[in-house]
PDB file of C-alpha atoms in Angstrom:
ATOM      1  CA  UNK E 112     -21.442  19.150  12.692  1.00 93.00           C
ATOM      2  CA  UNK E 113     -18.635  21.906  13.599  1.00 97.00           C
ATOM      3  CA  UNK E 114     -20.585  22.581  16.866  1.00 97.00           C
ATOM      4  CA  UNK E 115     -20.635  19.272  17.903  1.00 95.00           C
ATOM      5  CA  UNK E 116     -17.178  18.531  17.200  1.00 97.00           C
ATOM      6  CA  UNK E 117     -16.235  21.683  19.670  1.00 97.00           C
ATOM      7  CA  UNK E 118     -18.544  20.400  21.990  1.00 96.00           C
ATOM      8  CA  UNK E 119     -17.264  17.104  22.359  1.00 94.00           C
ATOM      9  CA  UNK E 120     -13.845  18.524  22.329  1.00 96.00           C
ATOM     10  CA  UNK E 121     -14.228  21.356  24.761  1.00 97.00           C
ATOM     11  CA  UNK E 122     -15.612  18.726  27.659  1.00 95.00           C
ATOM     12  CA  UNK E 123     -15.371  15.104  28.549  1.00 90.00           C
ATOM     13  CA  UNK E 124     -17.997  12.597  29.850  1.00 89.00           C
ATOM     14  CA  UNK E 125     -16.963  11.606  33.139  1.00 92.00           C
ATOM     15  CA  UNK E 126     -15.275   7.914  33.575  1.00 93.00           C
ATOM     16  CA  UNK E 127     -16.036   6.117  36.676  1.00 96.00           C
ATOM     17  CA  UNK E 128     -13.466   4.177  38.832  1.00 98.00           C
ATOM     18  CA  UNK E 129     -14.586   0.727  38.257  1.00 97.00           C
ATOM     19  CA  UNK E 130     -11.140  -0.933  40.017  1.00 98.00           C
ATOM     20  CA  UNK E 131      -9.052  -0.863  42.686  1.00 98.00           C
ATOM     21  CA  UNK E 132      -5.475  -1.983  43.658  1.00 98.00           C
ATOM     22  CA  UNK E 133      -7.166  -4.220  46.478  1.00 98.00           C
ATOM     23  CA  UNK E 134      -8.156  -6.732  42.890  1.00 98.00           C
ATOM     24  CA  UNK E 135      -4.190  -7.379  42.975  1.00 98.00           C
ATOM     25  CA  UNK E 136      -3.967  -7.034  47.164  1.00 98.00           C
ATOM     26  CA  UNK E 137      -2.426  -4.506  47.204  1.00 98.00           C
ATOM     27  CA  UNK E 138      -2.712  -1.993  50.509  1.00 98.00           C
ATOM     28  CA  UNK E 139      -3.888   1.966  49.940  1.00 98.00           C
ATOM     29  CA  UNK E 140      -5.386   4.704  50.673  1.00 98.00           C
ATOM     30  CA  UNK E 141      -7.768   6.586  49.449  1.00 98.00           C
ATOM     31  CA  UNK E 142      -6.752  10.228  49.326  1.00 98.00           C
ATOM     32  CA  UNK E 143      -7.055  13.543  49.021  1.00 98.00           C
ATOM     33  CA  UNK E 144      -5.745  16.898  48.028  1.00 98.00           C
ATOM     34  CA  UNK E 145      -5.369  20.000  46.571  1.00 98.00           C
ATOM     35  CA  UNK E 146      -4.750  21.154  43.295  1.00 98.00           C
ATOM     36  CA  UNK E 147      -2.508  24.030  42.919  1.00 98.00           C
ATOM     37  CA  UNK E 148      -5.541  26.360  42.366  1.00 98.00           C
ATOM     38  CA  UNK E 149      -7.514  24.401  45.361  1.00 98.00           C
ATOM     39  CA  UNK E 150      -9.749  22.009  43.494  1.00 98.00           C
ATOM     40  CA  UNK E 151      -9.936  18.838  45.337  1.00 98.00           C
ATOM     41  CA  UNK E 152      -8.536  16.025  43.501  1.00 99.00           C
ATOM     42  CA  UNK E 153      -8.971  12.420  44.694  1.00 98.00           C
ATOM     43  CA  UNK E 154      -6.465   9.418  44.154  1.00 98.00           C
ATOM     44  CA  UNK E 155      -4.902   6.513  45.840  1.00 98.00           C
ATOM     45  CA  UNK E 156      -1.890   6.047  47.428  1.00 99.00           C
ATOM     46  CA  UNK E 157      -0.052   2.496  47.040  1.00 98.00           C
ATOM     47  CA  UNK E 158       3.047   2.043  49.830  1.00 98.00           C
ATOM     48  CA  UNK E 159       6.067   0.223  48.812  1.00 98.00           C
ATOM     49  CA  UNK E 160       7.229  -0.104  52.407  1.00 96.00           C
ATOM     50  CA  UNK E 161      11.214   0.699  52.697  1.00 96.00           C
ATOM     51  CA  UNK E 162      11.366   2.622  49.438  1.00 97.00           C
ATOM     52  CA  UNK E 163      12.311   6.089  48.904  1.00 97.00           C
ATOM     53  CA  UNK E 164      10.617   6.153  44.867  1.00 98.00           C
ATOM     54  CA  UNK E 165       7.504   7.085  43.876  1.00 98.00           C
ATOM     55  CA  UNK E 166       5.965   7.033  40.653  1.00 98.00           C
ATOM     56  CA  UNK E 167       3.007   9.907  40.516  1.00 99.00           C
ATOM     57  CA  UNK E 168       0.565   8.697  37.340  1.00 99.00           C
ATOM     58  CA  UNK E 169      -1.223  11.336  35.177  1.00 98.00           C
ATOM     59  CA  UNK E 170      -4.193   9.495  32.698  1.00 98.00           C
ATOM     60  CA  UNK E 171      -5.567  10.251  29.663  1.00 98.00           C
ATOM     61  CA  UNK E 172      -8.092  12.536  28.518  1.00 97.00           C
ATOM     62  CA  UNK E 173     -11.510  10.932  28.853  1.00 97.00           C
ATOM     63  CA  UNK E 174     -10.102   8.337  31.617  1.00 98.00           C
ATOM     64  CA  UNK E 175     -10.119   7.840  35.416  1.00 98.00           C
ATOM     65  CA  UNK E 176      -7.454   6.642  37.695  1.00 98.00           C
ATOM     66  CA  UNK E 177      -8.595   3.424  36.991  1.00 98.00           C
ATOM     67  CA  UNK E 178      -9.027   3.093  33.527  1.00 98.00           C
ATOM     68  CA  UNK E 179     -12.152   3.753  30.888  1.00 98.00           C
ATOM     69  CA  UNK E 180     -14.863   0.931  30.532  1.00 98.00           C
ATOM     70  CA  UNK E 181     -15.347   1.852  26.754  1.00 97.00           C
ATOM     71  CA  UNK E 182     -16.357  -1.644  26.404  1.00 97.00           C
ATOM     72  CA  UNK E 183     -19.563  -0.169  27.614  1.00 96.00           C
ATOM     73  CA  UNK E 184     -22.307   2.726  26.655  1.00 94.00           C
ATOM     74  CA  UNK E 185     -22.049   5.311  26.208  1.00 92.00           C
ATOM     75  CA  UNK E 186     -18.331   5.022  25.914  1.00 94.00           C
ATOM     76  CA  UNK E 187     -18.389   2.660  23.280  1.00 95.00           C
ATOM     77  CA  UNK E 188     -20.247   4.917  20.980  1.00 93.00           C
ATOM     78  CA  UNK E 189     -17.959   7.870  21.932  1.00 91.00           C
ATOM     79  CA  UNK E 190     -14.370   6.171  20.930  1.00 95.00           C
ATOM     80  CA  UNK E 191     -15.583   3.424  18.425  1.00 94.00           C
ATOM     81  CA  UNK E 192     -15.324   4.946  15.211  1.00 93.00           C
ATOM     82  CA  UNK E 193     -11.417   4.697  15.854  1.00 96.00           C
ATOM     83  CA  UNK E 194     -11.731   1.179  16.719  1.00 97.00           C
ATOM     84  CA  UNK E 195     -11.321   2.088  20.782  1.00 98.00           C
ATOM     85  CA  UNK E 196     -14.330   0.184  22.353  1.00 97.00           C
ATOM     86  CA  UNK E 197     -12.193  -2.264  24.596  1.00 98.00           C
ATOM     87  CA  UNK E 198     -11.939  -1.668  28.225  1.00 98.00           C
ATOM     88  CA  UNK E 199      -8.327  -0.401  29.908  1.00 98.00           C
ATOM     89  CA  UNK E 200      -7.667  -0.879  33.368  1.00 98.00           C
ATOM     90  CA  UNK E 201      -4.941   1.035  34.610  1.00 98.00           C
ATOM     91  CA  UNK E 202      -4.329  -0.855  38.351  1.00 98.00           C
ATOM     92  CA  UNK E 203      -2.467  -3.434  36.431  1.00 98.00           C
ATOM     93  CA  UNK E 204       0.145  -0.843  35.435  1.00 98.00           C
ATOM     94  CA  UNK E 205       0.163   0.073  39.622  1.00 98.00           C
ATOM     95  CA  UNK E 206       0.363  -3.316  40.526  1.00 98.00           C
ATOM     96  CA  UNK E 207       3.507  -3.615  38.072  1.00 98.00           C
ATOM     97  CA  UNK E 208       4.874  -0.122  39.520  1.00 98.00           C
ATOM     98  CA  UNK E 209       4.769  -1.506  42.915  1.00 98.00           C
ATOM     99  CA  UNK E 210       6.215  -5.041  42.524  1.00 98.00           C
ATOM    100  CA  UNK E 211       9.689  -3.140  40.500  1.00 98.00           C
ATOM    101  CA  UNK E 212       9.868  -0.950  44.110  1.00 98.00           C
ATOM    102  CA  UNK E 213       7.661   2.036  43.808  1.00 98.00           C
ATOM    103  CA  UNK E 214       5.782   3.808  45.725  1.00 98.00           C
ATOM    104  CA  UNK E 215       2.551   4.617  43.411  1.00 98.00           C
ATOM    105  CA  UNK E 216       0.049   7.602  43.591  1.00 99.00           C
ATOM    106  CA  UNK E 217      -2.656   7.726  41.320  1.00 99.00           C
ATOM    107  CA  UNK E 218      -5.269  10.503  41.058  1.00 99.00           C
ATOM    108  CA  UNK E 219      -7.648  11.800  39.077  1.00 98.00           C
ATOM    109  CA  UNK E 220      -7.479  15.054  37.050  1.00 98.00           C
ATOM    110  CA  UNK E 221      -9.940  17.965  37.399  1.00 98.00           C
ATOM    111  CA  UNK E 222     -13.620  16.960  35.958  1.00 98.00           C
ATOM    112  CA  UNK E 223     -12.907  13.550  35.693  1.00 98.00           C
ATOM    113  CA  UNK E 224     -13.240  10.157  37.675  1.00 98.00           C
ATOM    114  CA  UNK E 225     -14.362  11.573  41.086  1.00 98.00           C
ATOM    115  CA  UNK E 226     -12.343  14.330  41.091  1.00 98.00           C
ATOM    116  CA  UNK E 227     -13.730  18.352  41.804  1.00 98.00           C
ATOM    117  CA  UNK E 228     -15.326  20.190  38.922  1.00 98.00           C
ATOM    118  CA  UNK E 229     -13.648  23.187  37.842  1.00 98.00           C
ATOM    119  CA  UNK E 230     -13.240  25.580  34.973  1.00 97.00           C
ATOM    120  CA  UNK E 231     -17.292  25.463  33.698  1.00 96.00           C
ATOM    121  CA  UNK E 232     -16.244  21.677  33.159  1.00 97.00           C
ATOM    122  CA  UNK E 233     -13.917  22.193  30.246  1.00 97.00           C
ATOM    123  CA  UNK E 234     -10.965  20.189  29.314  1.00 97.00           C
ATOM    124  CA  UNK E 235      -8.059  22.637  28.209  1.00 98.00           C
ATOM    125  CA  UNK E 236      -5.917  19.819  26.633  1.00 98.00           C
ATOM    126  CA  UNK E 237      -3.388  20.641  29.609  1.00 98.00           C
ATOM    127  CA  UNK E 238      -3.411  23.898  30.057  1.00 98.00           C
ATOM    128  CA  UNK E 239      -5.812  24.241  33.453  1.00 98.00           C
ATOM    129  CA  UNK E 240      -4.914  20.139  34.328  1.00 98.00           C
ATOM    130  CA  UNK E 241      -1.526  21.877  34.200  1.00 98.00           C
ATOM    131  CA  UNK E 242      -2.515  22.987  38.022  1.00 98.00           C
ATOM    132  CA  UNK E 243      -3.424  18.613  38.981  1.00 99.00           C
ATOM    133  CA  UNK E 244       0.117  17.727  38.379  1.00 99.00           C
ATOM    134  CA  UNK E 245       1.680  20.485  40.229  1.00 98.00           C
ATOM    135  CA  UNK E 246      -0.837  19.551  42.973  1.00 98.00           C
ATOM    136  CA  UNK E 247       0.232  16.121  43.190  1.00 98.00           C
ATOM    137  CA  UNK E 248       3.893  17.202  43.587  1.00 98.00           C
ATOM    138  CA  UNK E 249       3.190  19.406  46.168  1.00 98.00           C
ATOM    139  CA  UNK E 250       0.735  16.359  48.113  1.00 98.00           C
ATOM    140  CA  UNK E 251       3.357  13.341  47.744  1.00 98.00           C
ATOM    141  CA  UNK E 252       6.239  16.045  48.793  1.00 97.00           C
ATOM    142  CA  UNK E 253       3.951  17.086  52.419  1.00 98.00           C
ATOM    143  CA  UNK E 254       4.045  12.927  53.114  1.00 98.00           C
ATOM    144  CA  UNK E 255       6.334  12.325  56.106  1.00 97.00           C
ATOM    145  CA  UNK E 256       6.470   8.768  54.294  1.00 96.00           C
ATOM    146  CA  UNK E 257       7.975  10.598  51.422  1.00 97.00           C
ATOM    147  CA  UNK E 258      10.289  12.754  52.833  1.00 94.00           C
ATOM    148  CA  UNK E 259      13.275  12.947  50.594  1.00 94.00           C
ATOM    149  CA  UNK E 260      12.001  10.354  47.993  1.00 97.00           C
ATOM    150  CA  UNK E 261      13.198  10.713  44.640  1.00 98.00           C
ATOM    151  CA  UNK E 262      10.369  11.198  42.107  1.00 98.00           C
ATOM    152  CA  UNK E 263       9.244   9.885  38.824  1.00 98.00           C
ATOM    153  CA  UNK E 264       6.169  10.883  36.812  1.00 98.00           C
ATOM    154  CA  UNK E 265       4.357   8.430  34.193  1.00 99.00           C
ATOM    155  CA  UNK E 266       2.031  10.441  32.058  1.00 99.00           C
ATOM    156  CA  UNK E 267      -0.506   9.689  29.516  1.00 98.00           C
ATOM    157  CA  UNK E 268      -2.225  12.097  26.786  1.00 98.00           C
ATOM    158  CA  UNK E 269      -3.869  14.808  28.492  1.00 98.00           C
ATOM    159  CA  UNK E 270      -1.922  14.079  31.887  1.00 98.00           C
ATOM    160  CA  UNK E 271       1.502  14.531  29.628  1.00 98.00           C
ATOM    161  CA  UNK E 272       0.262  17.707  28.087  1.00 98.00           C
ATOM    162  CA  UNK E 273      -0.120  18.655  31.631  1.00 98.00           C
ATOM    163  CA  UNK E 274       3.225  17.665  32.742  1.00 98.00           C
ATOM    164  CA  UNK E 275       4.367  20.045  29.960  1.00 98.00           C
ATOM    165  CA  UNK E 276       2.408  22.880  30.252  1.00 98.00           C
ATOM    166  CA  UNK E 277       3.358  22.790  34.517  1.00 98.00           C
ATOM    167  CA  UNK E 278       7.617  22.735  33.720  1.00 98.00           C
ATOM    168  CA  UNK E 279       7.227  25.099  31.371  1.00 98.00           C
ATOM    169  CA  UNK E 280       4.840  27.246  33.841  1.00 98.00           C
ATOM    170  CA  UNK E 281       6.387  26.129  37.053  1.00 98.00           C
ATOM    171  CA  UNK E 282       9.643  25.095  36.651  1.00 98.00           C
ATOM    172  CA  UNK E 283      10.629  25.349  40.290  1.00 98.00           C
ATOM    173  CA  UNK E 284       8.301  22.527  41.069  1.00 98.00           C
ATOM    174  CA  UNK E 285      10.270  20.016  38.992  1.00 98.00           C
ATOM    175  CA  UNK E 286      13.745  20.343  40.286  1.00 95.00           C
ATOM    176  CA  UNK E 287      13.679  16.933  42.548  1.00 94.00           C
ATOM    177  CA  UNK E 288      11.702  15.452  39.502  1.00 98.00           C
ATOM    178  CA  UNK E 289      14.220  12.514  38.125  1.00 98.00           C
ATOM    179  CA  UNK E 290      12.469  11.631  34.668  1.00 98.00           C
ATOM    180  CA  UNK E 291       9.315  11.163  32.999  1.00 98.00           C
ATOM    181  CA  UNK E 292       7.591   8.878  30.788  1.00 98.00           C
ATOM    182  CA  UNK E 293       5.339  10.668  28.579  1.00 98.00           C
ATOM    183  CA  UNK E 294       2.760   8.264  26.630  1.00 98.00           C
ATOM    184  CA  UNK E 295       1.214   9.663  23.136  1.00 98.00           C
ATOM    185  CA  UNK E 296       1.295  13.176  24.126  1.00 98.00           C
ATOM    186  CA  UNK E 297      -0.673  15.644  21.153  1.00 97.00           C
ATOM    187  CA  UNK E 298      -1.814  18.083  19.390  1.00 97.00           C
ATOM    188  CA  UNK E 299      -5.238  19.050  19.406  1.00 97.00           C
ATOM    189  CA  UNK E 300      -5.105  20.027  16.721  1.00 97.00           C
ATOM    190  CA  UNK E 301      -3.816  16.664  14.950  1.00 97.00           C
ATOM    191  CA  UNK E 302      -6.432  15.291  16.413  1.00 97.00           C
ATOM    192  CA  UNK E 303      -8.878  17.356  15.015  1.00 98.00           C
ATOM    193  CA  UNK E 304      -7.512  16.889  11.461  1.00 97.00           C
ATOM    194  CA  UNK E 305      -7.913  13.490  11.740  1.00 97.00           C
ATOM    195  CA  UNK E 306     -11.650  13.986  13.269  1.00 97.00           C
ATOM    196  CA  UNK E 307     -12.801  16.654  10.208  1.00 97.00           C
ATOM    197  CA  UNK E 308     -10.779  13.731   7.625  1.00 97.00           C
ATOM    198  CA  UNK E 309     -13.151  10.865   8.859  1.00 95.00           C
ATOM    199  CA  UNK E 310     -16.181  12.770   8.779  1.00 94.00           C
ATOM    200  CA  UNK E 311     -15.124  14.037   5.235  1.00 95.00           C
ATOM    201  CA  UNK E 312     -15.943  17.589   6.237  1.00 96.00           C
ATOM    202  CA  UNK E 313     -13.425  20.327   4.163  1.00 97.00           C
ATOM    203  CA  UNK E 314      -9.748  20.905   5.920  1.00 96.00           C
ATOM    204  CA  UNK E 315     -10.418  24.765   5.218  1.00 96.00           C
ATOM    205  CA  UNK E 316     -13.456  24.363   7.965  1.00 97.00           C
ATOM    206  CA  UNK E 317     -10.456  23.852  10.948  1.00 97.00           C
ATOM    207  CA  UNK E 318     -10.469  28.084  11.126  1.00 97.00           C
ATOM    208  CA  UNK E 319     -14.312  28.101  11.808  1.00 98.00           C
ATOM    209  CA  UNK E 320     -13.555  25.257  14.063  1.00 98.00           C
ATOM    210  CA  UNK E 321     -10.969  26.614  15.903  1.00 98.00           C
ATOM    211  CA  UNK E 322     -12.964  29.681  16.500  1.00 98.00           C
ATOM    212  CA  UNK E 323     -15.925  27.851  18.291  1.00 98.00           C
ATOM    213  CA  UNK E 324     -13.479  26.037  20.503  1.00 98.00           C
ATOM    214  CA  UNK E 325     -11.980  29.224  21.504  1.00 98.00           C
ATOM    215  CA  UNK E 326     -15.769  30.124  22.098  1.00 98.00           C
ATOM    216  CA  UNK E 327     -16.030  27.459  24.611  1.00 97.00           C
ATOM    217  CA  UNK E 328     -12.700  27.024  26.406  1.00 97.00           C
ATOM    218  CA  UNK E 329     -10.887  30.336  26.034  1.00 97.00           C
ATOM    219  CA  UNK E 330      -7.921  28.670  24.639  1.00 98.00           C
ATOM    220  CA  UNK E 331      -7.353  28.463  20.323  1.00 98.00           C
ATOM    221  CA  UNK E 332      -6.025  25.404  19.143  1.00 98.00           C
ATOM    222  CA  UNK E 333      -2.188  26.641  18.692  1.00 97.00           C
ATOM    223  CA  UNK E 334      -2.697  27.572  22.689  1.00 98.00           C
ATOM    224  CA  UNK E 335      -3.036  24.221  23.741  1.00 98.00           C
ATOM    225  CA  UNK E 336      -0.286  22.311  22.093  1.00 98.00           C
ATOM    226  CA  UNK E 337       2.840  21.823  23.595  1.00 98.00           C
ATOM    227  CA  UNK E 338       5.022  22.221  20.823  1.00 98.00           C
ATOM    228  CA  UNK E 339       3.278  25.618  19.867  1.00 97.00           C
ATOM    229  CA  UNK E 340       3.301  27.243  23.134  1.00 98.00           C
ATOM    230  CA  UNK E 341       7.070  26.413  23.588  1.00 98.00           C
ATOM    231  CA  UNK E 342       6.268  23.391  26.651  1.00 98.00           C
ATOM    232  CA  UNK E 343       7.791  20.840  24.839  1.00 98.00           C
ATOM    233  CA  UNK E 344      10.770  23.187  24.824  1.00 98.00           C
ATOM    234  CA  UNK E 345      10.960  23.264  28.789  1.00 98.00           C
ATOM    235  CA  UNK E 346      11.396  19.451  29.867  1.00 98.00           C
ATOM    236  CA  UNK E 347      14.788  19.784  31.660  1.00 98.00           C
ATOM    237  CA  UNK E 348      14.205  16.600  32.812  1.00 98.00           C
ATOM    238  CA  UNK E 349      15.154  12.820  31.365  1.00 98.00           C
ATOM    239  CA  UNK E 350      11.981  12.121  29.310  1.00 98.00           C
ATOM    240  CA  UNK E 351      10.705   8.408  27.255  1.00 98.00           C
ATOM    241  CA  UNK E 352       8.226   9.397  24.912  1.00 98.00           C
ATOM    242  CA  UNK E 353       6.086   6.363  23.299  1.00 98.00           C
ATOM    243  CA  UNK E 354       3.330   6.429  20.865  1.00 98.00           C
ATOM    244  CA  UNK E 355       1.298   3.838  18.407  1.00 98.00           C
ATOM    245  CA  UNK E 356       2.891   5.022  15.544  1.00 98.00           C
ATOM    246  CA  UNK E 357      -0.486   4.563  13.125  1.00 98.00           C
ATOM    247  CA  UNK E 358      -2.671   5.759  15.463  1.00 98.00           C
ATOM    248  CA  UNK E 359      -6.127   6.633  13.918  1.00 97.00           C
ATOM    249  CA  UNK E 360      -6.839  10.165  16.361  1.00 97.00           C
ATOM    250  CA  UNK E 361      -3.123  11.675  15.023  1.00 97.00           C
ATOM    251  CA  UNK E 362      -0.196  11.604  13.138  1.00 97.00           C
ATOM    252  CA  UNK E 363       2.972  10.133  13.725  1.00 98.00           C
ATOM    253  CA  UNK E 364       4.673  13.650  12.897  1.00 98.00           C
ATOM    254  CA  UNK E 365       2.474  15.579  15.038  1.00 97.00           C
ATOM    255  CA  UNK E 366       4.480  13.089  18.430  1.00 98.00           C
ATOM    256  CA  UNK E 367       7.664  13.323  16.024  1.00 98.00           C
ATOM    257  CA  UNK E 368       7.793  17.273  16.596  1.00 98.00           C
ATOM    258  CA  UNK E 369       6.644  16.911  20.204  1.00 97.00           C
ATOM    259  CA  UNK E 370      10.042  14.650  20.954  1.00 98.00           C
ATOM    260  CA  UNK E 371      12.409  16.914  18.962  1.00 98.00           C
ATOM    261  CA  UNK E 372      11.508  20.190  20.737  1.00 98.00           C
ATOM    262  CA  UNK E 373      12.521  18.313  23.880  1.00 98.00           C
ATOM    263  CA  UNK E 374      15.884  20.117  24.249  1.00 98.00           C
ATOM    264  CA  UNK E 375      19.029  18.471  22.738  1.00 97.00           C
ATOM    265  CA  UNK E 376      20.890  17.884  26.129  1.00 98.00           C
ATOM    266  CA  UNK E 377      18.031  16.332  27.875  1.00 98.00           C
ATOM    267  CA  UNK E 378      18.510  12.561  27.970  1.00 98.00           C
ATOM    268  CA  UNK E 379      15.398  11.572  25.730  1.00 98.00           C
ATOM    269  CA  UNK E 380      14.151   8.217  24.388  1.00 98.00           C
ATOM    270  CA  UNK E 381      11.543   7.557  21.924  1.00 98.00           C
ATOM    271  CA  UNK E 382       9.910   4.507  20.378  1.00 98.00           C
ATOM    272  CA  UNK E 383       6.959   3.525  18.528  1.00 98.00           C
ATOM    273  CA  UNK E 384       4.347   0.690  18.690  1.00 98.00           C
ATOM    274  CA  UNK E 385       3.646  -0.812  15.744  1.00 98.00           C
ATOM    275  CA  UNK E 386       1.083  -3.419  14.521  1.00 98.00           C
ATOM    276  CA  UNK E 387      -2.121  -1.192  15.518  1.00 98.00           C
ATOM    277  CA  UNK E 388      -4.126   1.796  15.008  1.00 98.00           C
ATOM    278  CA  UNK E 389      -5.644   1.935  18.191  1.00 98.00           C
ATOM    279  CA  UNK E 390      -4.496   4.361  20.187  1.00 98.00           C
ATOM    280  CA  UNK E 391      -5.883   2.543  23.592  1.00 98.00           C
ATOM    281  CA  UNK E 392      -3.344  -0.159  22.963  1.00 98.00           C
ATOM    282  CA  UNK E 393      -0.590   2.585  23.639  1.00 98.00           C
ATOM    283  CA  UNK E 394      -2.120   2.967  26.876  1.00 98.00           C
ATOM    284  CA  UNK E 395      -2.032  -0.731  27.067  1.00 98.00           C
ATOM    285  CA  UNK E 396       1.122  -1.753  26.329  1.00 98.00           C
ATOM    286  CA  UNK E 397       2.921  -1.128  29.754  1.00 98.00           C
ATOM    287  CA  UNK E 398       1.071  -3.998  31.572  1.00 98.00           C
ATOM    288  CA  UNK E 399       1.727  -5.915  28.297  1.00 98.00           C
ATOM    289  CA  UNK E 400       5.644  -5.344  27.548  1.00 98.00           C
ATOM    290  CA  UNK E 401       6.498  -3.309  31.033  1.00 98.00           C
ATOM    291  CA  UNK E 402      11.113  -4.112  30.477  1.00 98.00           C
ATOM    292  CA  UNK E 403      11.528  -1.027  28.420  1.00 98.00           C
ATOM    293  CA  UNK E 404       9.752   1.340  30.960  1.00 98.00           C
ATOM    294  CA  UNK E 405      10.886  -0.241  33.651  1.00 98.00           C
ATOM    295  CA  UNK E 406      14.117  -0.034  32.971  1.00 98.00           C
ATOM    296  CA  UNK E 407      14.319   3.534  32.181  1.00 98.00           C
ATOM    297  CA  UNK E 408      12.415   4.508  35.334  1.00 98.00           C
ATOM    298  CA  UNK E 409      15.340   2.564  37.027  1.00 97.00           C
ATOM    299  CA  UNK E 410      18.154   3.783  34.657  1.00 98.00           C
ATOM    300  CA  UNK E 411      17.072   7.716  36.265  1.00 97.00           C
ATOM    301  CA  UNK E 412      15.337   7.663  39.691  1.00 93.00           C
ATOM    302  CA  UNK E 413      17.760   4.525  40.679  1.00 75.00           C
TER     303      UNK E 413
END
C-alpha cells in the first residue's frame, strides 16, 4: 500500500485541455515558451486591449490550464474518495480576469496538460515547477504588448508552492511582481497524513513512506514544503491566501502555518471557505464569489 501511495504521489496522470476561452469569445493565442531550465511549456494568451495588467495563472497539481474533467475516468476514481469527482473549468476564472481589465496568461506546468515532460515525469510539489513560473515571468516580460505592465500572479496548490519555492530561489525575478493570490497552498506532507488516516494504515509508517518518496523524486517530504524549506518566509510581495477550511486532503493548521511565515510587514490577507470539505470547491469559488479577489488584485496592481 506504501508503494502505491509514493507512486501516486511522486507523478500525476496527465489532464487534458478540454476548454478554451473562445466558449466565452474571447480572442487568444496559443503560445509558447520556455521554462527557466528550457522545457517547453504551452499556454494561452488572453489580450485586454489598452491595459497595462496582467494576471499570469499557475493550476493545481493534477490539473491543466483548463481545468480537470474528474467528472470522468479515470479521474473520478483518482480524487473520489475525498468527495472530488465534479468537473472544474478554469476559463471561467479567465473570462472573469479579463472582463475586471486584465490581461490573462495561462499555461501549463511541466508534465501536465500539453506541456514538455521533464524530470523522469515527477511532480516535486514545487520544487522543479519552481522553474514554470519563473518561465512565465520571463515570456509575458519579452511581449512588446507587455512592455512595462504591472504584474499579478493567481496561484493554485502546486502552482503556489511554485510561486514560493521561485521568490525564495529567485528573488530577482519578482521585483516588478505587485501581489499574489495564493489558493490552498500545502504540505505534502499534510496531505499524506490525511491519505495514511483514511486508509487506516499506522501514522508511525509516514518514515517508511517518506523514504520511498525520496526514492522516487529525490526530494523528502520536509524538502518540499514551503514552510519547512523557509519559502513561505521569502514572499516580499502583497499575498491573499484562501483555503476550504475542512478540507478532506489537509489540515486547516498545516495553511495556518503557511500564512504566518509570510513575513510580518508583507501586506497579507487570509480567509477561509466554509460549508465544504471538498477541496475542488476552493478552486471553484473564484468564478462563484470573484469581489474579494478582485478587489485585492485591484487594491495592489491598480
Amino acid at each position: 500500500m506504501l508503494e502505491a501511495i509514493a507512486d501516486r504521489f511522486s507523478t500525476s496522470p496527465r489532464s487534458p485541455v478540454l476548454h478554451s476561452p473562445a466558449e466565452h469569445g474571447l480572442d487568444f493565442e496559443d503560445v509558447t515558451f520556455p521554462s527557466e531550465d528550457g522545457v517547453p511549456l504551452e499556454g494561452w494568451f488572453v489580450p485586454a486591449p489598452g491595459s497595462d495588467r496582467i494576471v499570469i495563472v499557475n493550476h493545481p497539481r493534477f490539473f491543466s490550464r483548463s481545468g480537470l474533467p474528474s467528472h470522468l475516468e479515470p479521474w473520478r476514481s483518482v480524487h473520489g474518495e475525498t468527495g472530488n469527482d465534479i468537473e472544474v473549468d478554469f476559463v471561467p476564472d479567465i473570462a472573469l480576469l479579463h472582463a475586471a481589465g486584465y490581461h490573462v496568461l495561462a499555461y501549463d506546468l511541466r508534465n501536465f496538460g500539453l506541456s514538455g515532460a521533464a524530470n523522469g515525469g515527477v511532480t516535486t510539489s514545487g520544487r522543479f515547477e519552481s522553474r514554470d513560473v519563473v518561465g512565465s515571468l520571463r515570456y509575458a516580460r519579452s511581449r512588446p504588448d507587455l512592455r512595462g505592465a504591472r504584474i499579478a500572479l493567481f496561484s493554485r496548490c502546486l502552482g503556489a508552492d511554485a510561486t514560493l519555492f521561485a521568490m525564495q530561489r529567485a528573488p530577482q525575478e519578482f521585483t516588478d511582481v505587485c501581489c499574489l493570490v495564493a489558493c490552498q497552498p500545502l504540505s505534502p506532507r499534510a496531505v499524506l497524513e490525511r491519505t495514511l488516516e483514511r486508509r487506516c494504515i499506522p501514522a508511525e509508517r509516514m518514515e517508511e513512506l517518506d523514504r520511498l518518496i525520496r526514492l522516487r523524486t529525490g526530494f523528502g517530504l520536509d524538502e518540499m514544503s514551503p514552510v519547512e524549506t523557509g519559502a513561505a518566509g521569502s514572499v516580499r510581495v502583497p499575498t491573499l491566501v484562501y483555503q476550504v477550511h475542512d478540507d478532506l486532503m489537509t489540515r486547516p493548521a498545516d495553511v495556518q502555518s503557511m500564512f504566518d511565515a509570510i513575513p510580518s510587514d508583507v501586506p497579507k490577507e487570509l480567509f477561509w471557505i466554509y460549508g465544504t470539505t471538498r477541496r475542488w470547491d476552493g478552486y471553484l469559488h473564484f468564478q462563484k464569489d470573484p469581489d474579494r479577489i478582485l478587489e485585492w488584485l485591484a487594491g495592489h496592481i491598480g
